[in-house]
PDB file of N, CA and C in Angstrom:
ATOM      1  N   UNK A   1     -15.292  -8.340   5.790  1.00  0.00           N
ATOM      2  CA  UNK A   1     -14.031  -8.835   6.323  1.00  0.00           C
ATOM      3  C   UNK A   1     -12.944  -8.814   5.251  1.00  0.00           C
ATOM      4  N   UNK A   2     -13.264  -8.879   4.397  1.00  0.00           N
ATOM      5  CA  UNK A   2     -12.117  -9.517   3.169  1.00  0.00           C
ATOM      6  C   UNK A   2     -11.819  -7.981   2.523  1.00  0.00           C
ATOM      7  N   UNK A   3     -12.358  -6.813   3.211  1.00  0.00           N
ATOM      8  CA  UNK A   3     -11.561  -5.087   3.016  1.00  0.00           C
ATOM      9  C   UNK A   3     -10.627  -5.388   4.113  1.00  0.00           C
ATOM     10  N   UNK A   4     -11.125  -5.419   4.881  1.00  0.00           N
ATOM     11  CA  UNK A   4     -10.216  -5.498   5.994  1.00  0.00           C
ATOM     12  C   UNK A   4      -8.353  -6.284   5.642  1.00  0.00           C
ATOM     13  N   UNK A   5      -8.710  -7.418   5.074  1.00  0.00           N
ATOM     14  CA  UNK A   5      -7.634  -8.247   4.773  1.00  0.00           C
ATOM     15  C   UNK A   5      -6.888  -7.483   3.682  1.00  0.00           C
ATOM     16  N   UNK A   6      -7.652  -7.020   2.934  1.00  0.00           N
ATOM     17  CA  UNK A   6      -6.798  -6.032   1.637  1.00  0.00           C
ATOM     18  C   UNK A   6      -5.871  -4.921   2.450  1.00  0.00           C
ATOM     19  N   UNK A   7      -6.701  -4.349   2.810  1.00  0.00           N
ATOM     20  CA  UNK A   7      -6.209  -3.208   4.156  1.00  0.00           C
ATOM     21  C   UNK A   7      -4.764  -3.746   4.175  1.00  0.00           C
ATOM     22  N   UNK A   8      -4.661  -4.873   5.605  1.00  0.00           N
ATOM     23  CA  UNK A   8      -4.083  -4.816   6.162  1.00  0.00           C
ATOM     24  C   UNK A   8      -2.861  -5.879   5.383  1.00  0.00           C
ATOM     25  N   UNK A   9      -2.978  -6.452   3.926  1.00  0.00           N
ATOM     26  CA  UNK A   9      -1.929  -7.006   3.701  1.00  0.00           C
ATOM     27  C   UNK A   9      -1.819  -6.353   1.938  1.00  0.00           C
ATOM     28  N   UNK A  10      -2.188  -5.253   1.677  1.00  0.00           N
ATOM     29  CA  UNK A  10      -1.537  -4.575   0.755  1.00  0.00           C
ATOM     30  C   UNK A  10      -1.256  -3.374   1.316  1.00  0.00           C
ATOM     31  N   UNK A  11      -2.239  -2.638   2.180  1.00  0.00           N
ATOM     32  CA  UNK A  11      -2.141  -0.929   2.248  1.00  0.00           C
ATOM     33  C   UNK A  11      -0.786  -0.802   3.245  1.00  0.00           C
ATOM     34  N   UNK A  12      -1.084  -1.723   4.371  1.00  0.00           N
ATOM     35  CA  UNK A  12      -0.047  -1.496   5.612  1.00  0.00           C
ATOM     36  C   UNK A  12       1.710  -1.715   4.708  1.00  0.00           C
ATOM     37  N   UNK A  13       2.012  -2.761   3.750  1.00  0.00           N
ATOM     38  CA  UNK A  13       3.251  -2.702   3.103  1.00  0.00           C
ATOM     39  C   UNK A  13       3.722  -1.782   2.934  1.00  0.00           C
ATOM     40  N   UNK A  14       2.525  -0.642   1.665  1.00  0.00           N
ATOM     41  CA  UNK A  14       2.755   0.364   0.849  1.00  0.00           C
ATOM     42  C   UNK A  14       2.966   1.554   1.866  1.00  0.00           C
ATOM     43  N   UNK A  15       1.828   1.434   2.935  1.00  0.00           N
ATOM     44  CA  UNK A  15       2.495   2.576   3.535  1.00  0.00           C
ATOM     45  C   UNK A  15       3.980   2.261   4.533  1.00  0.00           C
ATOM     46  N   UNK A  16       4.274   0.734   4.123  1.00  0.00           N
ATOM     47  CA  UNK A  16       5.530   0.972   4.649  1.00  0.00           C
ATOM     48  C   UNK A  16       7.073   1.611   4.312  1.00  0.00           C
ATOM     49  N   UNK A  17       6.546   0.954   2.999  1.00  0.00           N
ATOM     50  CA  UNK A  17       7.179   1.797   1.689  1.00  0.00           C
ATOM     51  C   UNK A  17       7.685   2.872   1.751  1.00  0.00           C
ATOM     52  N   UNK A  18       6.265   3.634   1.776  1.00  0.00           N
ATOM     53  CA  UNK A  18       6.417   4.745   1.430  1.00  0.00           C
ATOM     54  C   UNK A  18       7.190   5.359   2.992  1.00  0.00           C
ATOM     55  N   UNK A  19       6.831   4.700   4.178  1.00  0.00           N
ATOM     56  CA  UNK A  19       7.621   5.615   5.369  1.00  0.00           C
ATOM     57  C   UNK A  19       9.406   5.775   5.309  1.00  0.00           C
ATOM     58  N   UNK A  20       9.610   4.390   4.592  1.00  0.00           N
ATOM     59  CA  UNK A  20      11.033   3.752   4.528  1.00  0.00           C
ATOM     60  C   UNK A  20      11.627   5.145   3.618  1.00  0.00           C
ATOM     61  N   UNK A  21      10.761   5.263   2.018  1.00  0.00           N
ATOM     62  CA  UNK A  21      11.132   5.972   0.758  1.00  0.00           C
ATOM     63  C   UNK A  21      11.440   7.636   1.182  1.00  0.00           C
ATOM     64  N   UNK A  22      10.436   7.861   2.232  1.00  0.00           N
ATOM     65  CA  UNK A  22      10.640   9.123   2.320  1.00  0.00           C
ATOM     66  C   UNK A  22      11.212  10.108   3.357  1.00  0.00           C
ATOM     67  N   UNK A  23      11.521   8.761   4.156  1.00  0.00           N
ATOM     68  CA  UNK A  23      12.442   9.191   5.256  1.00  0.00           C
ATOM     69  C   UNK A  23      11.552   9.552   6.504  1.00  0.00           C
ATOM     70  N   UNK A  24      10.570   8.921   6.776  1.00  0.00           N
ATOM     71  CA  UNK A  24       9.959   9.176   7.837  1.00  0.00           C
ATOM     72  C   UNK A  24       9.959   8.509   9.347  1.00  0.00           C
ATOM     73  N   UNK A  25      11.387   8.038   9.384  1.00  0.00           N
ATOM     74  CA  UNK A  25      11.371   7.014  10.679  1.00  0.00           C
ATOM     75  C   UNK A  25      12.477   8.194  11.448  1.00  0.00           C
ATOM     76  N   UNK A  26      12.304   7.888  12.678  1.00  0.00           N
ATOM     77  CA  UNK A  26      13.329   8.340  13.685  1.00  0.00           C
ATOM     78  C   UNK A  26      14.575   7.974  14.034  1.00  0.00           C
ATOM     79  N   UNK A  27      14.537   6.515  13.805  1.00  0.00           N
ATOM     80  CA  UNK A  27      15.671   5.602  14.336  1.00  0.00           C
ATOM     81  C   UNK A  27      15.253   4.425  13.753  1.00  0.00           C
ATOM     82  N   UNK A  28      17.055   3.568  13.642  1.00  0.00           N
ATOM     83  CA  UNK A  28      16.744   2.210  13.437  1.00  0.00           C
ATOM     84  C   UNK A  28      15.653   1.536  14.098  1.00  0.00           C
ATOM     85  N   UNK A  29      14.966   1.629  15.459  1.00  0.00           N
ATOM     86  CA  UNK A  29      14.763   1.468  15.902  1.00  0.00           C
ATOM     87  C   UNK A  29      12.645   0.918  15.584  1.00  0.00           C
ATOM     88  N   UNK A  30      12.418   2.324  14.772  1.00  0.00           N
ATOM     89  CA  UNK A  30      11.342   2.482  14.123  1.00  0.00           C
ATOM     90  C   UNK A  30      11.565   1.755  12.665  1.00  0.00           C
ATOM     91  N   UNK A  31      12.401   1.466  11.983  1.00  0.00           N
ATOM     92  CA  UNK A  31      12.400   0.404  11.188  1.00  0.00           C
ATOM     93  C   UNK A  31      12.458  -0.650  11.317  1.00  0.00           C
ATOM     94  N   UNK A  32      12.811  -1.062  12.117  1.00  0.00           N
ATOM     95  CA  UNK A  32      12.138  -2.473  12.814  1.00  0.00           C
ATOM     96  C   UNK A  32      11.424  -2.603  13.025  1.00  0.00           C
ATOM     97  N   UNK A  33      10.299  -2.226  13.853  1.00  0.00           N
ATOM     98  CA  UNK A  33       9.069  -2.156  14.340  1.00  0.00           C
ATOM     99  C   UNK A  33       8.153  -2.126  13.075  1.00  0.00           C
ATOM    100  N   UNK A  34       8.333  -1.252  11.958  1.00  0.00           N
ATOM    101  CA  UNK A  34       7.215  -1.263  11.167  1.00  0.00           C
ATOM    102  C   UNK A  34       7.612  -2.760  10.102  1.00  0.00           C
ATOM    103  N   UNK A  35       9.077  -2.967  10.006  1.00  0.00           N
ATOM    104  CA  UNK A  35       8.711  -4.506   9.163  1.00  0.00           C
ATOM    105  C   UNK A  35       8.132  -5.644  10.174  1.00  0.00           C
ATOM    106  N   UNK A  36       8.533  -5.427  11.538  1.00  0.00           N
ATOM    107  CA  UNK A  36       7.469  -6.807  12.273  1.00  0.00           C
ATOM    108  C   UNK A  36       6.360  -6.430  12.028  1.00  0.00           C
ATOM    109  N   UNK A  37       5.818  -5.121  12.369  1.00  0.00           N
ATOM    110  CA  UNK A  37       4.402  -4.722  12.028  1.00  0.00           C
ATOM    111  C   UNK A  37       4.084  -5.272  10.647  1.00  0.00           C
ATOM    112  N   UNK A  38       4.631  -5.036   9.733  1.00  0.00           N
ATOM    113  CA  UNK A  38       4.218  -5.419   7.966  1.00  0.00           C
ATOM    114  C   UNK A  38       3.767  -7.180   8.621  1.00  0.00           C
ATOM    115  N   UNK A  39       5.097  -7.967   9.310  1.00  0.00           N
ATOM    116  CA  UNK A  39       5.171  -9.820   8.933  1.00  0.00           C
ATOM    117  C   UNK A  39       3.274  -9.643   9.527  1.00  0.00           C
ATOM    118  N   UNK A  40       3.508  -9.112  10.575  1.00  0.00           N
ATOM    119  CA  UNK A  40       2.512  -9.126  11.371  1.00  0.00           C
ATOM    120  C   UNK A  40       1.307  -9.336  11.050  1.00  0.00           C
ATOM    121  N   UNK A  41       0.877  -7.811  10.155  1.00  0.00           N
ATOM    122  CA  UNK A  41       0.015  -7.640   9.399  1.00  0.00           C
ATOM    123  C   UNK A  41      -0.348  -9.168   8.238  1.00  0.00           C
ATOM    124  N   UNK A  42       0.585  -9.430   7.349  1.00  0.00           N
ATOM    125  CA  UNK A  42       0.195 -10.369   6.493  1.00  0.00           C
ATOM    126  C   UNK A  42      -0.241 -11.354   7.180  1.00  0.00           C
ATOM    127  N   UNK A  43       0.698 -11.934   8.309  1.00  0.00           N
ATOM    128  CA  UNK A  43       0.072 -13.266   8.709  1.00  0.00           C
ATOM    129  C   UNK A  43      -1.337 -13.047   9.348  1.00  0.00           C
ATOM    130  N   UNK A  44      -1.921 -11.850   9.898  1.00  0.00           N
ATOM    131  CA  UNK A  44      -3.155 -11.779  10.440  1.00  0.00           C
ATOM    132  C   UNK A  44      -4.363 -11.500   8.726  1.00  0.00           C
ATOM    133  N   UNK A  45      -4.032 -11.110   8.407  1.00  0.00           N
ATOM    134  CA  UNK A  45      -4.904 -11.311   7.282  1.00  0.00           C
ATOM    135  C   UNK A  45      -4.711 -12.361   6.426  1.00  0.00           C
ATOM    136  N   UNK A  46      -3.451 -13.405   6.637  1.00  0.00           N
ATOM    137  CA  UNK A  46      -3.902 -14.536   5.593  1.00  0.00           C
ATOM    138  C   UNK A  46      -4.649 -15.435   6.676  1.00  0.00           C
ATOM    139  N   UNK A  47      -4.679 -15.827   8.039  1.00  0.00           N
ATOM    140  CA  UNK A  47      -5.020 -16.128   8.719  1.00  0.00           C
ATOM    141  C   UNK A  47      -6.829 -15.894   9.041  1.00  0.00           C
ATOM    142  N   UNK A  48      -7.141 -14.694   9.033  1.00  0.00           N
ATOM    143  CA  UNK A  48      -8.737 -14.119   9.454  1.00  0.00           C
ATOM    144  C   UNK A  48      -9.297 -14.115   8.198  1.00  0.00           C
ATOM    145  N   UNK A  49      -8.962 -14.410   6.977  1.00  0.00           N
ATOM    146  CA  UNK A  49      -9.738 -13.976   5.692  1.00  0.00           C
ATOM    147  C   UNK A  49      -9.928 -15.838   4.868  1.00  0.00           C
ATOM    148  N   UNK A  50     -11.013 -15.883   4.712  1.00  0.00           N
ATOM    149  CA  UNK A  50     -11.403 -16.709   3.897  1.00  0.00           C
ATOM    150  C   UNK A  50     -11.089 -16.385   2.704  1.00  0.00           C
ATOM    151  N   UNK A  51     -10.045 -17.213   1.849  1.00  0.00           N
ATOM    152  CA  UNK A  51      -9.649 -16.275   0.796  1.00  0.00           C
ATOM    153  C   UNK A  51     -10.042 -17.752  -0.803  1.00  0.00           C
ATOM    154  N   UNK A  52     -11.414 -17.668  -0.391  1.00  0.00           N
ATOM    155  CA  UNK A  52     -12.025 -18.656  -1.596  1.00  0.00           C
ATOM    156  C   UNK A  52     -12.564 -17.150  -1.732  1.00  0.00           C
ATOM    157  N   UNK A  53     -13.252 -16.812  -1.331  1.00  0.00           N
ATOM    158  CA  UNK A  53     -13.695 -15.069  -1.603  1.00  0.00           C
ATOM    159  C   UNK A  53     -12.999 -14.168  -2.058  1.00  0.00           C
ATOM    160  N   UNK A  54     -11.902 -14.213  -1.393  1.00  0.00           N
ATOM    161  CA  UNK A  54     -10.834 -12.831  -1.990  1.00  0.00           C
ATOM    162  C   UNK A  54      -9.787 -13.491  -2.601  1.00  0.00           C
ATOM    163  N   UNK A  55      -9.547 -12.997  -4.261  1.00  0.00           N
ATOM    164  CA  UNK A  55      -8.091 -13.664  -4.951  1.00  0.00           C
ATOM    165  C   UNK A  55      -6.657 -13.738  -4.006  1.00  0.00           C
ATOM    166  N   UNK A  56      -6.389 -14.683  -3.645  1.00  0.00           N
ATOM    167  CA  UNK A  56      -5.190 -14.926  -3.023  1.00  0.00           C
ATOM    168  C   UNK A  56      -3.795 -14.074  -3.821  1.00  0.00           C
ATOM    169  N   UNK A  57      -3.638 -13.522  -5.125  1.00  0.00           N
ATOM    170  CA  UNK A  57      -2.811 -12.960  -5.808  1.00  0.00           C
ATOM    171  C   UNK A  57      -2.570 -11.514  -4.770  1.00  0.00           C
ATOM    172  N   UNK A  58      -3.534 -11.191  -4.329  1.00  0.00           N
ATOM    173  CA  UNK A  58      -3.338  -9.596  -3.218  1.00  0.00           C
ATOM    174  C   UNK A  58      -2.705 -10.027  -2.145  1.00  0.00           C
ATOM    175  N   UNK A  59      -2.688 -11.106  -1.343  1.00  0.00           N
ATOM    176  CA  UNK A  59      -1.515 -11.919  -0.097  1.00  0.00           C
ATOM    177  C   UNK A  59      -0.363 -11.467  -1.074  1.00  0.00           C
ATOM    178  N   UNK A  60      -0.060 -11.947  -2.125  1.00  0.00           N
ATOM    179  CA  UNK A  60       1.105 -11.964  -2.799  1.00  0.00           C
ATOM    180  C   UNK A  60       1.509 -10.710  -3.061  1.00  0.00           C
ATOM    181  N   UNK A  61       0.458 -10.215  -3.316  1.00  0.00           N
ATOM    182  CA  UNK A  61       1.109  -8.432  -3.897  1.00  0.00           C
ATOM    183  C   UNK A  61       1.478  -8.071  -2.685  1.00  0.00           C
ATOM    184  N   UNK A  62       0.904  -7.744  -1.200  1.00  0.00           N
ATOM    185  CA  UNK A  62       1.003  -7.628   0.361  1.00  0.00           C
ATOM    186  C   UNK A  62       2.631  -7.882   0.315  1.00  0.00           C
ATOM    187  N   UNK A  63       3.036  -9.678   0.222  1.00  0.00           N
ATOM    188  CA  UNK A  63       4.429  -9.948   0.350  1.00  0.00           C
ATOM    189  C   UNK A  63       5.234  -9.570  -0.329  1.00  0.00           C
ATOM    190  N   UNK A  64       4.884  -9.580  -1.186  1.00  0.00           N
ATOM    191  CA  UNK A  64       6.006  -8.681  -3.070  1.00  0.00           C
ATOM    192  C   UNK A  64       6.246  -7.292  -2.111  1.00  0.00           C
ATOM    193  N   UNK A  65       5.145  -6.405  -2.019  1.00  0.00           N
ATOM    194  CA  UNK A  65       5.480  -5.034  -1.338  1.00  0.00           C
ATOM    195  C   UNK A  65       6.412  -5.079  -0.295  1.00  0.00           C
ATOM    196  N   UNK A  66       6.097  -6.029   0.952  1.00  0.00           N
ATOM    197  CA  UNK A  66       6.815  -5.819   1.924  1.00  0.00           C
ATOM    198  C   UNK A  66       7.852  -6.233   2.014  1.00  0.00           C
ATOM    199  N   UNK A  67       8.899  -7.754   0.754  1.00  0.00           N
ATOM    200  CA  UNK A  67       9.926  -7.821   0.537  1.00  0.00           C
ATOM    201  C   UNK A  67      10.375  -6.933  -0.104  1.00  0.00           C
ATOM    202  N   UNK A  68       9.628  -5.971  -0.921  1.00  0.00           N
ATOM    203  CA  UNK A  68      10.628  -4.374  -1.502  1.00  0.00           C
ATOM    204  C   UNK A  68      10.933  -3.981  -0.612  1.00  0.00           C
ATOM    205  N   UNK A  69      10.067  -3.653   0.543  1.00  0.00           N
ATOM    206  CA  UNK A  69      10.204  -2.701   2.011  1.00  0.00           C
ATOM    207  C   UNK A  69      11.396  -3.092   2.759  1.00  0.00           C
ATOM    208  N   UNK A  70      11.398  -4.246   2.442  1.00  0.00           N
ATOM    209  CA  UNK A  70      12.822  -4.889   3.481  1.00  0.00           C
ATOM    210  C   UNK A  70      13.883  -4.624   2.807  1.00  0.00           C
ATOM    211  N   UNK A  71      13.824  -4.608   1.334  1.00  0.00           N
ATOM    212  CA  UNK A  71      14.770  -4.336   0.745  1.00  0.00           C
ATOM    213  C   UNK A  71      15.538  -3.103   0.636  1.00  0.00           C
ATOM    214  N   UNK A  72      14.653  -2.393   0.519  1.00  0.00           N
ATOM    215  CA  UNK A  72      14.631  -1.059   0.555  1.00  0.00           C
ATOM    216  C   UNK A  72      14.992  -0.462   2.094  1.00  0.00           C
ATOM    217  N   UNK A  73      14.516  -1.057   2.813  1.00  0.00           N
ATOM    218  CA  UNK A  73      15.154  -0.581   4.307  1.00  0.00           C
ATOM    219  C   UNK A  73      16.819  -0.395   4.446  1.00  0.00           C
ATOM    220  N   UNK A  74      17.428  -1.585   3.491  1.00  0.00           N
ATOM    221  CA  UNK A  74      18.483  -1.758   3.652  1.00  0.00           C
ATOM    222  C   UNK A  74      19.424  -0.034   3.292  1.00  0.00           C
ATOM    223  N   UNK A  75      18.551   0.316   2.254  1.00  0.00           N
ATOM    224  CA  UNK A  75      19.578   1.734   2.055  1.00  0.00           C
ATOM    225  C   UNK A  75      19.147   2.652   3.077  1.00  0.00           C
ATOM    226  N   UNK A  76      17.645   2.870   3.668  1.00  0.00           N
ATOM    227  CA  UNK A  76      18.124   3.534   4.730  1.00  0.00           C
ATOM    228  C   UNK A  76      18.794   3.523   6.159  1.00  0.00           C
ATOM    229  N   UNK A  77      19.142   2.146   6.530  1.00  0.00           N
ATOM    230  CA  UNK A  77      19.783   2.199   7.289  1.00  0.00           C
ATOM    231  C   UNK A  77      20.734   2.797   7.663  1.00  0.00           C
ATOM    232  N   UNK A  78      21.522   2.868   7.180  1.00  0.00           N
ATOM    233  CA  UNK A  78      23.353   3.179   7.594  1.00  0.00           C
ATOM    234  C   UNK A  78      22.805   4.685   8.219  1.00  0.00           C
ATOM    235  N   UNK A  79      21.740   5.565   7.316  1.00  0.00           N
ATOM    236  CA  UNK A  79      21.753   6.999   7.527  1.00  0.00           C
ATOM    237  C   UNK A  79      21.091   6.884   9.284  1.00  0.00           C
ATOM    238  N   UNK A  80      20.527   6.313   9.842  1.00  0.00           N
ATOM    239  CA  UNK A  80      19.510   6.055  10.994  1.00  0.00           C
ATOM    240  C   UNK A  80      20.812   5.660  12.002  1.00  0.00           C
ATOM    241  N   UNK A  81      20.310   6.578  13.228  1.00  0.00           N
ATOM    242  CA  UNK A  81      21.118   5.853  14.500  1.00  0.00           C
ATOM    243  C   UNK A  81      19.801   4.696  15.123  1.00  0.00           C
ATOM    244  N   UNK A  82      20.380   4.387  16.064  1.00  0.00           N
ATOM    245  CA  UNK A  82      20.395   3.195  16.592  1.00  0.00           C
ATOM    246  C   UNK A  82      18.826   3.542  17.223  1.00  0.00           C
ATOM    247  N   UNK A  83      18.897   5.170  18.042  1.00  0.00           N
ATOM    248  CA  UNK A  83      18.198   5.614  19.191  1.00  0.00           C
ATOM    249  C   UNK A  83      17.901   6.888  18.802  1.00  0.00           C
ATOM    250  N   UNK A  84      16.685   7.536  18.793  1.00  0.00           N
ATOM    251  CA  UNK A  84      17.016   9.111  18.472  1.00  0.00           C
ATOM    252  C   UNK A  84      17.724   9.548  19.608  1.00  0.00           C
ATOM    253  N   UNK A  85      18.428  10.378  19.174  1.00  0.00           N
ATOM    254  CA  UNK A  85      19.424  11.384  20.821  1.00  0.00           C
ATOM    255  C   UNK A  85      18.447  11.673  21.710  1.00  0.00           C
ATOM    256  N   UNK A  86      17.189  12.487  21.608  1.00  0.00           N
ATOM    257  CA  UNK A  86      16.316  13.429  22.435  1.00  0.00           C
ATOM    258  C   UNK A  86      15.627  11.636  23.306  1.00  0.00           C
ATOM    259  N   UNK A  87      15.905  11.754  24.463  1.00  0.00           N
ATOM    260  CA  UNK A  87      15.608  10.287  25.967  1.00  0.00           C
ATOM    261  C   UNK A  87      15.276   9.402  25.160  1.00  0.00           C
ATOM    262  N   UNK A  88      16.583   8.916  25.014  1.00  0.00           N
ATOM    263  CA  UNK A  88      16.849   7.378  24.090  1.00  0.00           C
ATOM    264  C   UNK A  88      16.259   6.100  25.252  1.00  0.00           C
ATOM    265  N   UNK A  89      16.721   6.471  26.236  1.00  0.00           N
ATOM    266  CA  UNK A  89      16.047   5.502  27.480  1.00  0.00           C
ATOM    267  C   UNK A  89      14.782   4.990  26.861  1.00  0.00           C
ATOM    268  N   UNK A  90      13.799   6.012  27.079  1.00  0.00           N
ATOM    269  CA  UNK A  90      12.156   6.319  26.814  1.00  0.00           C
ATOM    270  C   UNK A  90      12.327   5.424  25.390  1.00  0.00           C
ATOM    271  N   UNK A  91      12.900   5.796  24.571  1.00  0.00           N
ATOM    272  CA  UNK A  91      12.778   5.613  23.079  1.00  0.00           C
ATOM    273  C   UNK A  91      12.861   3.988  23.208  1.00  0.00           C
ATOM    274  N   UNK A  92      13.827   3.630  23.849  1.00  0.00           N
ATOM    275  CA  UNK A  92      14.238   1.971  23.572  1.00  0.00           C
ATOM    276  C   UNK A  92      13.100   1.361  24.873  1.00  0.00           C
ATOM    277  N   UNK A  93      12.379   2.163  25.742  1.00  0.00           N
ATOM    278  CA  UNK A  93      11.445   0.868  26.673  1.00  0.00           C
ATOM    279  C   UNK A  93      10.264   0.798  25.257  1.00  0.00           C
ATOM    280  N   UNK A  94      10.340   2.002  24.867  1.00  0.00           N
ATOM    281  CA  UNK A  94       9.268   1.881  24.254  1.00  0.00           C
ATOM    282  C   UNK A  94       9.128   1.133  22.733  1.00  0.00           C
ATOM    283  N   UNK A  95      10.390   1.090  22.446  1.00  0.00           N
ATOM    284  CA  UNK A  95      10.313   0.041  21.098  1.00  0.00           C
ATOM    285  C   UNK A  95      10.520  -1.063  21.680  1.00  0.00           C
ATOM    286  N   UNK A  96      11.226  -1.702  22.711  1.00  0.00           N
ATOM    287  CA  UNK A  96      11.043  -2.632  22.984  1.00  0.00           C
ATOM    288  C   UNK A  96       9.794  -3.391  23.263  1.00  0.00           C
ATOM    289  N   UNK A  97       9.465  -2.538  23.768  1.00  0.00           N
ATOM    290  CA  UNK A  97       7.563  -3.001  24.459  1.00  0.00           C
ATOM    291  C   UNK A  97       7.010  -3.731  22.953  1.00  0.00           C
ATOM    292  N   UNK A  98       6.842  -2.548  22.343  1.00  0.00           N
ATOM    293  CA  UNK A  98       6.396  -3.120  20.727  1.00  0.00           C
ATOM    294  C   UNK A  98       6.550  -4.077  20.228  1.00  0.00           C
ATOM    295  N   UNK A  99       7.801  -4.073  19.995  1.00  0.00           N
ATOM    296  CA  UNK A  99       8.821  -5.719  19.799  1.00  0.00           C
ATOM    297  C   UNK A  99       8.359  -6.718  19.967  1.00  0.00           C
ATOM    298  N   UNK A 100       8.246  -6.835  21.435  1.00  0.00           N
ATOM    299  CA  UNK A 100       7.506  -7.868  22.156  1.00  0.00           C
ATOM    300  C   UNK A 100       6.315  -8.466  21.979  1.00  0.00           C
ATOM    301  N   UNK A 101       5.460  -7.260  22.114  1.00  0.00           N
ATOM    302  CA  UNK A 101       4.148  -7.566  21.770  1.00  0.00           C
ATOM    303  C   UNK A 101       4.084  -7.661  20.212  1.00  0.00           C
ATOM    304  N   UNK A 102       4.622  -7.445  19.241  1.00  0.00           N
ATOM    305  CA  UNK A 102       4.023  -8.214  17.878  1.00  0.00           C
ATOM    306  C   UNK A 102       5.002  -9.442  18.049  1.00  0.00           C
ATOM    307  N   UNK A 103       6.351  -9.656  18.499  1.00  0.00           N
ATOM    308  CA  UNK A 103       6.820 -10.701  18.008  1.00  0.00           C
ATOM    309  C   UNK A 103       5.765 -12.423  19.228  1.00  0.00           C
ATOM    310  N   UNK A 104       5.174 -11.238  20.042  1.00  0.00           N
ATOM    311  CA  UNK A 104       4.517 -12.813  20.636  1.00  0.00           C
ATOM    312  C   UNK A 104       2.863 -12.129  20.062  1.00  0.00           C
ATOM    313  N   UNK A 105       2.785 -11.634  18.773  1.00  0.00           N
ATOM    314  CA  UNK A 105       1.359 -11.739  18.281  1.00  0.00           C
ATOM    315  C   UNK A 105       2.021 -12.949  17.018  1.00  0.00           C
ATOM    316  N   UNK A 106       3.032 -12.430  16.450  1.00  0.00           N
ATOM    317  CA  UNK A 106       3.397 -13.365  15.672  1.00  0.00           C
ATOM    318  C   UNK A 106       3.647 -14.804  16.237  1.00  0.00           C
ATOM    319  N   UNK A 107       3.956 -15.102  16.943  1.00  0.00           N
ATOM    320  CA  UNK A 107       4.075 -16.468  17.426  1.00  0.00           C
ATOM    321  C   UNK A 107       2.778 -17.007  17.713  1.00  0.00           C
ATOM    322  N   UNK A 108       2.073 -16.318  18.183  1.00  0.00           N
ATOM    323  CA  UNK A 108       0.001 -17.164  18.263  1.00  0.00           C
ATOM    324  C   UNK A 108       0.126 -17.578  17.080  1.00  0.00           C
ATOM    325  N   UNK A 109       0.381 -16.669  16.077  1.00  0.00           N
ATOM    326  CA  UNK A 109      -0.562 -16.490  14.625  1.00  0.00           C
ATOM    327  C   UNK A 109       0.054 -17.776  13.998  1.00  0.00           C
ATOM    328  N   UNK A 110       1.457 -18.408  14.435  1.00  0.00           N
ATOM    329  CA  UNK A 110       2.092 -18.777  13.418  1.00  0.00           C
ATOM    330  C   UNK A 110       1.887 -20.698  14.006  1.00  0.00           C
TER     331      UNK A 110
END
């Protein structure tokens, strides 16, 4: 269990990072989604992990990463529209859906 928690509250940041760093989102739209995904992620692994077992300093590295990520989101924004052009309709049921469902996974968790 306590890979699992590493996983999901150091690796999921970094690869958020890295989606933010290298320009791999479509739309504002997808940068949102992956920082709720990041809150998401941490609170389910500080939550499911007994962490007398696993050094609590990796939660921290998890949050250190994903406040860079947020930070770092900030410069790619401006370049990102809102919606990709190609059926923005489609694009927004479908980030919305997402939305939803982590921001009411986050609310159980919290």
């Amino acid at each position: 269990m306590k890979y699992y928690a590493i996983a999901l509250a150091v690796g999921y940041p970094l690869l958020a990072l890295w989606q933010i760093r290298a320009r791999k989102l479509r739309d504002r739209l997808d940068l949102l989604i992956i920082l709720v995904a990041g809150i998401l992620f941490l609170l389910l692994s500080r939550t499911i992990t007994n962490w007398q077992h696993v050094p609590s300093w990796l939660w921290l590295v998890g949050l250190a990463l994903l406040a860079a990520a947020t930070a770092y989101s900030g410069w790619a924004w401006p370049g990102l529209p809102w919606l990709r052009p190609a059926r923005p309709r489609r694009r927004a049921i479908s980030a919305a859906t997402q939305l939803i469902i982590a921001a009411t996974l986050v609310a159980l968790l919290v």
